[in-house]
């Protein structure tokens, strides 16, 4: 009988070749995937950087707008809100005011003597104006400035659209010391009921005690004081015989 002869098959070399090809393909796929991931990470990093720059620019713009126009968060629509503006283009002193609809105010400028650090107990307006344009509600910037002209102070009060007062105290006499001033502090905002009086500033010469006060008074208070004053004044009619 003949002997069995073992004929070698190409299975082992073929398998090695196949495995080598599969490994090369996997390495190629892995390299492509890594490249895609790197590109994606780089794109996300650039996008995040651009977004952070945009947010920083937006915050800077918002801060600039708040410094220029004031920032107010209305929490009660029935209240009047006041915020002092840090940086104003026209004057050093300005307030943003939000007035609710249905409120009526009188704006007063008082030229009087201030005997102490506070205001007179019942100040009498030297100049006054009815803010009828605010009755339907308003969001305005009220500005005032005091500067010297011919050895006397000139007081100018206005909004963006209207000039209210341009006043020079007559017969002004300056004292020896520096002038003193006070203005309403709102950090960052202050709310007032619509029946409250709002004082914006007081300014005086401490030697003569003469000064200026700017204030906002509800029309109802103003009218009540006028009526009370009329009631105490003589009518001018002849009194009946006793």
Coordinates of C-alpha atoms in Angstrom, one line a residue:
X1 CA 0.0 0.0 0.0
X2 CA 1.1 3.5 -0.7
X3 CA 1.8 6.1 2.0
X4 CA -0.3 9.1 2.6
X5 CA 1.4 12.2 1.5
X6 CA 0.7 15.5 3.2
X7 CA 0.4 18.3 0.7
X8 CA 0.8 21.8 2.4
X9 CA -2.1 24.1 1.9
X10 CA -1.9 27.9 1.5
X11 CA -4.3 28.5 4.4
X12 CA -1.7 29.9 6.8
X13 CA -0.1 32.5 4.4
X14 CA -3.5 33.5 3.2
X15 CA -4.8 34.1 6.7
X16 CA -1.8 36.1 7.5
X17 CA -2.3 38.3 4.5
X18 CA -6.0 38.8 5.3
X19 CA -5.2 39.7 8.9
X20 CA -2.6 42.1 7.7
X21 CA -5.0 43.8 5.3
X22 CA -7.7 44.0 8.0
X23 CA -5.2 45.6 10.4
X24 CA -4.1 48.1 7.8
X25 CA -7.7 49.0 7.1
X26 CA -8.4 49.4 10.8
X27 CA -5.4 51.6 11.2
X28 CA -6.5 53.7 8.3
X29 CA -10.0 54.0 9.7
X30 CA -8.6 54.8 13.1
X31 CA -6.3 57.5 11.7
X32 CA -9.2 59.1 9.7
X33 CA -11.5 59.0 12.8
X34 CA -8.7 60.6 14.9
X35 CA -8.3 63.3 12.3
X36 CA -12.0 64.0 12.3
X37 CA -12.1 64.2 16.1
X38 CA -9.2 66.6 16.1
X39 CA -10.9 68.8 13.5
X40 CA -14.1 68.7 15.6
X41 CA -12.3 69.6 18.8
X42 CA -10.5 72.5 17.1
X43 CA -13.7 73.8 15.6
X44 CA -15.5 73.6 19.0
X45 CA -12.6 75.4 20.6
X46 CA -12.6 78.2 18.0
X47 CA -16.4 78.5 18.3
X48 CA -16.2 78.7 22.1
X49 CA -13.5 81.3 21.9
X50 CA -15.6 83.4 19.5
X51 CA -18.6 83.0 21.7
X52 CA -16.7 84.0 24.9
X53 CA -15.4 87.1 23.0
X54 CA -18.9 88.0 21.9
X55 CA -20.2 87.6 25.4
X56 CA -17.5 89.8 26.8
X57 CA -18.2 92.4 24.2
X58 CA -21.9 92.2 24.9
X59 CA -21.3 92.6 28.7
X60 CA -19.1 95.6 28.0
X61 CA -21.8 97.2 25.8
X62 CA -24.5 96.6 28.4
X63 CA -22.3 98.1 31.1
X64 CA -21.6 101.1 28.9
X65 CA -25.4 101.6 28.2
X66 CA -26.2 101.2 31.9
X67 CA -23.6 103.9 32.8
X68 CA -24.9 106.2 30.1
X69 CA -28.7 105.7 30.4
X70 CA -29.1 104.1 33.8
X71 CA -30.4 100.6 34.7
X72 CA -33.8 100.0 36.2
X73 CA -35.5 96.7 36.9
X74 CA -39.2 97.4 37.4
X75 CA -40.6 95.2 40.1
X76 CA -43.9 97.0 40.7
X77 CA -45.6 98.8 37.9
X78 CA -47.3 101.1 40.3
X79 CA -44.1 102.5 41.7
X80 CA -41.9 105.3 40.3
X81 CA -38.3 104.2 39.9
X82 CA -35.2 106.4 39.9
X83 CA -31.6 105.5 39.0
X84 CA -28.6 107.9 39.0
X85 CA -26.6 107.8 35.8
X86 CA -22.9 107.3 36.4
X87 CA -21.7 108.7 33.0
X88 CA -23.8 111.3 31.2
X89 CA -22.7 113.0 28.0
X90 CA -24.3 116.4 28.8
X91 CA -24.0 116.9 32.5
X92 CA -22.4 115.3 35.6
X93 CA -25.7 114.8 37.3
X94 CA -28.6 112.9 35.7
X95 CA -31.3 110.5 36.7
X96 CA -33.2 107.9 34.7
X97 CA -36.9 108.0 35.9
X98 CA -39.6 105.5 35.1
X99 CA -43.0 106.9 35.9
X100 CA -46.1 104.7 35.9
X101 CA -49.2 105.6 33.9
X102 CA -51.8 107.6 35.8
X103 CA -49.3 109.5 38.0
X104 CA -49.1 113.3 38.0
X105 CA -46.1 115.2 39.1
X106 CA -44.9 118.8 39.6
X107 CA -41.2 119.6 39.1
X108 CA -40.1 122.4 41.5
X109 CA -37.0 124.5 41.8
X110 CA -36.6 126.3 45.1
X111 CA -34.4 129.3 45.8
X112 CA -34.3 129.6 49.6
X113 CA -32.3 129.7 52.8
X114 CA -31.3 126.4 54.2
X115 CA -30.7 126.8 57.9
X116 CA -29.5 123.3 58.5
X117 CA -28.2 120.4 56.5
X118 CA -31.7 119.3 55.6
X119 CA -34.3 121.0 53.4
X120 CA -36.8 123.6 54.6
X121 CA -39.8 121.9 56.3
X122 CA -42.2 123.4 53.8
X123 CA -40.3 124.6 50.8
X124 CA -42.0 127.1 48.5
X125 CA -41.2 126.6 44.8
X126 CA -39.5 129.5 43.0
X127 CA -40.1 127.9 39.6
X128 CA -42.5 125.1 38.9
X129 CA -43.8 123.1 36.0
X130 CA -46.6 120.6 35.6
X131 CA -45.3 117.4 33.9
X132 CA -48.5 116.7 32.0
X133 CA -46.5 114.7 29.4
X134 CA -45.7 112.1 32.0
X135 CA -49.3 111.3 32.8
X136 CA -49.5 108.3 30.5
X137 CA -46.2 107.0 31.8
X138 CA -42.7 108.0 31.0
X139 CA -39.1 106.7 30.8
X140 CA -36.9 109.8 30.7
X141 CA -33.4 111.1 31.7
X142 CA -33.6 114.2 33.9
X143 CA -30.4 116.2 33.9
X144 CA -29.3 119.2 35.9
X145 CA -26.2 121.3 35.9
X146 CA -25.0 124.3 38.1
X147 CA -22.3 126.5 36.7
X148 CA -21.1 130.0 37.4
X149 CA -21.9 133.0 35.3
X150 CA -21.1 136.6 36.3
X151 CA -20.4 135.6 39.9
X152 CA -23.8 133.9 40.2
X153 CA -24.9 130.3 39.8
X154 CA -27.0 129.3 36.8
X155 CA -29.2 126.2 37.2
X156 CA -30.3 124.4 34.1
X157 CA -32.7 121.4 34.3
X158 CA -33.9 119.4 31.3
X159 CA -34.6 116.0 29.7
X160 CA -33.6 114.8 26.3
X161 CA -36.6 116.5 24.7
X162 CA -37.6 119.4 27.0
X163 CA -35.9 122.2 28.9
X164 CA -37.6 122.9 32.2
X165 CA -35.6 125.5 34.1
X166 CA -32.8 128.0 33.3
X167 CA -32.6 130.0 36.5
X168 CA -30.1 132.5 37.9
X169 CA -30.8 133.5 41.5
X170 CA -31.2 137.3 41.6
X171 CA -29.0 139.4 43.9
X172 CA -26.7 136.5 44.6
X173 CA -24.0 137.1 47.2
X174 CA -21.2 134.6 47.5
X175 CA -19.7 133.7 50.9
X176 CA -16.1 132.9 51.8
X177 CA -16.3 129.1 52.0
X178 CA -16.8 126.4 49.4
X179 CA -20.3 125.5 48.4
X180 CA -22.0 122.4 49.7
X181 CA -24.2 120.0 47.8
X182 CA -26.2 116.9 48.2
X183 CA -27.8 114.6 45.6
X184 CA -30.2 111.6 45.7
X185 CA -28.3 108.4 46.1
X186 CA -29.7 105.4 44.2
X187 CA -27.6 102.3 44.4
X188 CA -28.5 100.9 41.9
X189 CA -32.1 102.1 41.9
X190 CA -34.7 103.4 44.3
X191 CA -38.5 103.0 44.2
X192 CA -41.0 105.6 45.3
X193 CA -44.8 105.4 45.8
X194 CA -46.6 107.8 43.4
X195 CA -47.7 109.9 46.4
X196 CA -44.1 110.4 47.7
X197 CA -42.0 113.5 47.2
X198 CA -38.6 112.9 45.5
X199 CA -35.7 115.3 46.2
X200 CA -33.0 115.2 43.6
X201 CA -30.5 117.7 44.9
X202 CA -29.8 120.5 47.3
X203 CA -27.0 123.0 46.9
X204 CA -26.1 126.0 49.0
X205 CA -23.5 128.6 50.0
X206 CA -22.7 127.7 53.7
X207 CA -21.8 131.2 54.6
X208 CA -25.1 132.9 53.4
X209 CA -27.1 129.6 53.7
X210 CA -28.8 130.5 50.4
X211 CA -29.2 127.6 48.0
X212 CA -31.2 125.7 45.4
X213 CA -33.3 122.6 45.7
X214 CA -34.7 120.5 42.9
X215 CA -37.6 118.2 43.7
X216 CA -40.5 116.3 42.3
X217 CA -43.9 116.5 44.1
X218 CA -47.1 114.6 43.4
X219 CA -49.8 116.9 42.0
X220 CA -52.3 115.8 44.7
X221 CA -49.9 117.0 47.4
X222 CA -49.3 120.3 45.5
X223 CA -53.0 120.9 45.0
X224 CA -53.8 120.1 48.7
X225 CA -51.3 122.6 49.9
X226 CA -52.6 125.2 47.6
X227 CA -56.1 124.7 48.7
X228 CA -55.1 124.8 52.4
X229 CA -53.2 128.0 51.8
X230 CA -56.2 129.6 50.0
X231 CA -58.4 128.6 53.0
X232 CA -56.2 130.5 55.4
X233 CA -55.9 133.6 53.3
X234 CA -58.4 136.4 53.7
X235 CA -61.0 136.4 50.9
X236 CA -61.0 140.1 50.5
X237 CA -64.7 140.4 50.9
X238 CA -66.1 142.8 53.6
X239 CA -66.9 141.1 56.9
X240 CA -70.4 141.3 58.1
X241 CA -71.0 143.7 61.0
X242 CA -70.9 142.2 64.5

